[in-house]
Amino acid sequence: MKIIVVGCGRIGAELANNLYKQGHQVSVVDENKNAFNNLPPEFEGRILEGDALNQDILIRAGIESCDAMAAVTNYDPLNAVVSHVAKTEFNVPVVVARNYDPKLRKLFEVFNIQVVSSTSWGAQRVEELLSDSEVRTVFSAGNGEVEVYELQIPAVWDGNKVSDLITCNECKWLAVTRAGAAILPEADTVLKTGDVLTVAATMEGISDTRKNLKSRKEG
Ligand code: AMP
């Protein structure tokens, strides 16, 4: 695939090099020539110095015939505008933008752009690891509005029904895996120690579920 990476900082350089190693034709754009030092010497994709708001630089990078573009600078309005232009003016089939500041996420929703909110996602993952290791994210749908989680059932929840643990409308149970085999659970399926309960939830749903699980753990 022909892929353009806009921004060659901490995310862009790693992304560009990973894509290059997978055999893609990669062009990287950055306005700061020192940013290209983030790329390892073995990277042999194209590098273009210039402001991504300048359409000439995007055309030189091959936007008219590329298959995908990632806008991963540290400036959200720029990522949103460049992504919008790529989608609407150049019909780039796949466009993904980095959302740096969670407060500016709405900007991407207005343009209907696929976005990776690395800051919010990172904070959420760290919170997960700090708070309850029984709950871990395994899949993120859309822009992370709904995520799929696995809950490891500890001894203290043995004998609970699925509906005892999942009480919130924003959290739906999907599967119970016991000894490697999965079933579709009913509300009254009784859980055993070591089971893995898979659920899909919004941020609000998983937060409520966490509170419920915590209160059950503490009795
Ligand atoms: P980082 O925060 O380390 O991922 O770096 C973000 C990168 O985006 C930096 O290398 C910036 O030079 C680059 N960047 C910021 N604004 C622009 C722009 N208008 N055009 C091209 N690259 C940019």
Coordinates of C-alpha atoms and ligand atoms in Angstrom, one line a residue:
M1 CA 0.0 0.0 0.0
K2 CA 1.0 3.6 -0.6
I3 CA 0.8 5.4 2.8
I4 CA 1.4 8.9 3.9
V5 CA 2.4 9.7 7.5
V6 CA 2.0 13.4 8.4
G7 CA 4.2 14.2 11.4
C8 CA 7.5 12.5 12.1
G9 CA 7.6 12.9 15.9
R10 CA 7.3 10.1 18.5
I11 CA 4.2 8.4 17.0
G12 CA 4.9 9.2 13.3
A13 CA 8.4 7.9 13.2
E14 CA 7.6 4.7 14.8
L15 CA 4.4 4.2 12.7
A16 CA 6.3 5.1 9.5
N17 CA 9.1 2.7 10.2
N18 CA 6.7 -0.2 11.2
L19 CA 4.8 0.3 8.0
Y20 CA 8.0 0.4 6.0
K21 CA 9.2 -2.8 7.6
Q22 CA 5.9 -4.5 6.6
G23 CA 6.7 -3.6 2.9
H24 CA 4.5 -0.6 2.4
Q25 CA 5.5 2.4 0.3
V26 CA 5.8 5.1 2.9
S27 CA 6.1 8.9 2.6
V28 CA 6.6 11.0 5.8
V29 CA 5.9 14.7 6.0
D30 CA 7.2 17.0 8.7
E31 CA 7.8 20.8 8.9
N32 CA 10.8 20.3 11.1
K33 CA 13.7 18.6 9.4
N34 CA 15.2 17.5 12.7
A35 CA 12.1 15.4 13.2
F36 CA 13.4 12.9 10.6
N37 CA 16.2 12.1 13.0
N38 CA 13.5 10.1 14.9
L39 CA 13.6 7.6 12.0
P40 CA 16.1 4.7 12.2
P41 CA 18.9 4.7 9.6
E42 CA 17.4 1.6 7.9
F43 CA 14.2 3.5 7.0
E44 CA 14.2 4.0 3.2
G45 CA 10.8 5.5 2.7
R46 CA 10.4 9.1 1.3
I47 CA 10.8 12.0 3.6
L48 CA 9.4 15.5 2.7
E49 CA 10.1 18.6 4.7
G50 CA 7.2 21.1 4.8
D51 CA 4.0 22.3 6.4
A52 CA 1.3 19.7 5.9
L53 CA -1.3 22.6 5.6
N54 CA 0.4 23.3 2.2
Q55 CA -1.4 21.1 -0.3
D56 CA 1.7 21.1 -2.6
I57 CA 3.6 19.1 0.0
L58 CA 0.8 16.6 0.3
I59 CA 0.6 16.3 -3.5
R60 CA 4.4 15.7 -3.6
A61 CA 4.0 13.1 -0.9
G62 CA 1.5 11.3 -3.3
I63 CA -1.8 12.1 -1.8
E64 CA -3.6 11.9 -5.2
S65 CA -2.9 8.2 -5.5
C66 CA -2.2 7.0 -2.0
D67 CA -4.2 4.2 -0.3
A68 CA -4.1 5.6 3.3
M69 CA -3.0 8.5 5.4
A70 CA -2.2 9.0 9.0
A71 CA -2.2 12.5 10.5
V72 CA -0.2 12.2 13.7
T73 CA 1.2 15.6 14.4
N74 CA 1.0 17.1 17.9
Y75 CA -1.5 19.7 16.7
D76 CA -5.2 18.5 16.7
P77 CA -6.7 21.2 14.4
L78 CA -4.0 20.4 11.8
N79 CA -4.6 16.7 12.1
A80 CA -8.4 17.3 11.7
V81 CA -8.0 19.6 8.7
V82 CA -5.5 17.5 6.8
S83 CA -7.6 14.4 7.4
H84 CA -10.7 16.2 6.2
V85 CA -8.9 17.4 3.0
A86 CA -7.5 13.9 2.4
K87 CA -11.0 12.4 2.6
T88 CA -13.0 15.0 0.8
E89 CA -10.7 16.5 -1.8
F90 CA -8.4 13.6 -2.6
N91 CA -10.7 10.7 -1.7
V92 CA -8.1 8.9 0.3
P93 CA -9.8 5.6 1.1
V94 CA -8.4 5.2 4.7
V95 CA -7.6 8.2 6.9
V96 CA -6.7 8.0 10.6
A97 CA -5.9 11.0 12.8
R98 CA -4.2 11.3 16.2
N99 CA -6.1 13.2 18.9
Y100 CA -3.6 14.6 21.2
D101 CA -5.7 16.8 23.6
P102 CA -8.8 15.0 24.8
K103 CA -10.6 18.4 25.1
L104 CA -10.4 18.7 21.3
R105 CA -11.8 15.3 20.4
K106 CA -15.1 16.8 19.3
L107 CA -13.3 18.5 16.4
F108 CA -12.7 15.1 14.8
E109 CA -16.3 14.0 15.4
V110 CA -17.6 17.1 13.5
F111 CA -15.5 16.0 10.5
N112 CA -16.4 12.3 11.0
I113 CA -12.8 11.3 11.1
Q114 CA -11.5 8.0 12.5
V115 CA -9.4 9.0 15.4
V116 CA -7.0 7.5 17.9
S117 CA -7.1 9.4 21.2
S118 CA -3.8 8.2 22.5
T119 CA -3.8 10.4 25.6
S120 CA -7.3 9.2 26.9
W121 CA -6.6 5.6 25.9
G122 CA -3.2 5.7 27.7
A123 CA -4.7 7.2 30.9
Q124 CA -7.5 4.6 30.8
R125 CA -5.1 1.7 30.5
V126 CA -2.9 3.0 33.3
E127 CA -6.0 3.4 35.5
E128 CA -7.0 -0.2 34.6
L129 CA -3.6 -1.6 35.6
L130 CA -3.6 0.5 38.8
S131 CA -7.1 -0.3 40.0
D132 CA -8.5 -3.7 39.1
S133 CA -6.3 -6.2 37.3
E134 CA -9.4 -8.5 36.8
V135 CA -10.7 -6.1 34.0
R136 CA -8.7 -5.7 30.8
T137 CA -9.5 -4.2 27.4
V138 CA -9.2 -6.6 24.5
F139 CA -10.9 -4.7 21.6
S140 CA -11.8 -1.2 20.8
A141 CA -14.7 -0.5 18.5
G142 CA -15.2 2.7 16.4
N143 CA -13.2 5.5 18.1
G144 CA -13.3 3.7 21.5
E145 CA -16.8 4.6 22.4
V146 CA -17.5 0.9 23.0
E147 CA -14.7 -1.5 24.1
V148 CA -14.7 -5.2 24.8
Y149 CA -13.3 -6.2 28.2
E150 CA -12.4 -9.5 29.8
L151 CA -13.1 -10.0 33.5
Q152 CA -11.2 -12.7 35.3
I153 CA -13.5 -14.2 37.9
P154 CA -11.7 -14.4 41.3
A155 CA -12.7 -16.7 44.2
V156 CA -14.5 -13.9 45.9
W157 CA -17.1 -13.7 43.0
D158 CA -17.5 -17.5 42.7
G159 CA -21.2 -18.4 42.7
N160 CA -22.4 -15.0 41.5
K161 CA -24.8 -14.9 38.5
V162 CA -23.7 -12.9 35.5
S163 CA -26.6 -10.5 36.2
D164 CA -25.3 -9.9 39.7
L165 CA -22.0 -8.6 38.4
I166 CA -23.3 -6.8 35.3
T167 CA -26.1 -4.5 36.4
C168 CA -25.7 -1.5 34.2
N169 CA -27.5 -1.0 30.8
E170 CA -24.3 0.4 29.2
C171 CA -22.5 -3.0 29.8
K172 CA -23.6 -6.2 28.0
W173 CA -22.3 -9.7 28.6
L174 CA -21.1 -11.6 25.5
A175 CA -19.4 -14.8 26.5
V176 CA -18.2 -16.9 29.4
T177 CA -15.0 -19.0 28.9
R178 CA -14.5 -21.9 31.2
A179 CA -11.5 -24.3 30.8
G180 CA -10.9 -22.9 27.3
A181 CA -14.5 -23.4 26.0
A182 CA -16.8 -20.4 25.5
I183 CA -20.6 -20.2 25.9
L184 CA -23.2 -17.5 25.4
P185 CA -24.3 -16.8 29.0
E186 CA -27.8 -16.1 30.2
A187 CA -28.5 -13.6 33.0
D188 CA -28.7 -16.5 35.5
T189 CA -25.5 -18.3 34.4
V190 CA -23.5 -19.0 37.5
L191 CA -19.8 -18.0 37.4
K192 CA -17.0 -20.0 38.8
T193 CA -13.5 -19.0 40.0
G194 CA -11.2 -18.8 36.9
D195 CA -14.0 -18.1 34.4
V196 CA -13.4 -15.3 32.0
L197 CA -16.5 -13.1 31.4
T198 CA -16.3 -11.1 28.2
V199 CA -18.4 -7.9 28.1
A200 CA -18.9 -4.9 25.8
A201 CA -19.3 -1.5 27.4
T202 CA -19.1 2.2 27.0
M203 CA -16.7 4.1 29.3
E204 CA -19.6 4.9 31.6
G205 CA -20.7 1.2 31.6
I206 CA -17.3 -0.2 32.5
S207 CA -16.9 2.5 35.2
D208 CA -20.2 1.5 36.8
T209 CA -19.3 -2.2 36.5
R210 CA -16.0 -1.6 38.1
K211 CA -17.7 0.1 41.1
N212 CA -20.1 -2.8 41.4
L213 CA -17.3 -5.4 41.2
K214 CA -15.3 -3.4 43.8
S215 CA -18.2 -3.3 46.2
R216 CA -18.9 -7.0 45.8
K217 CA -15.2 -7.7 46.4
E218 CA -15.1 -5.7 49.6
G219 CA -18.4 -7.3 50.7
Ligands
AMP1 P1 5.4 14.3 18.5 O1 4.5 15.1 19.5 O2 6.7 13.9 19.1 O3 4.6 13.1 18.0 O4 5.7 15.2 17.3 C1 4.8 15.8 16.4 C2 5.4 16.1 15.1 O5 4.5 16.8 14.3 C3 6.6 17.1 15.2 O6 7.7 16.4 14.6 C4 6.2 18.3 14.5 O7 7.3 19.0 13.8 C5 5.1 17.8 13.5 N1 4.3 18.9 13.0 C6 3.6 19.8 13.8 N2 3.0 20.7 13.0 C7 3.2 20.3 11.7 C8 2.8 20.8 10.4 N3 2.1 21.9 10.3 N4 3.2 20.1 9.3 C9 4.0 19.0 9.4 N5 4.5 18.5 10.6 C10 4.1 19.2 11.7

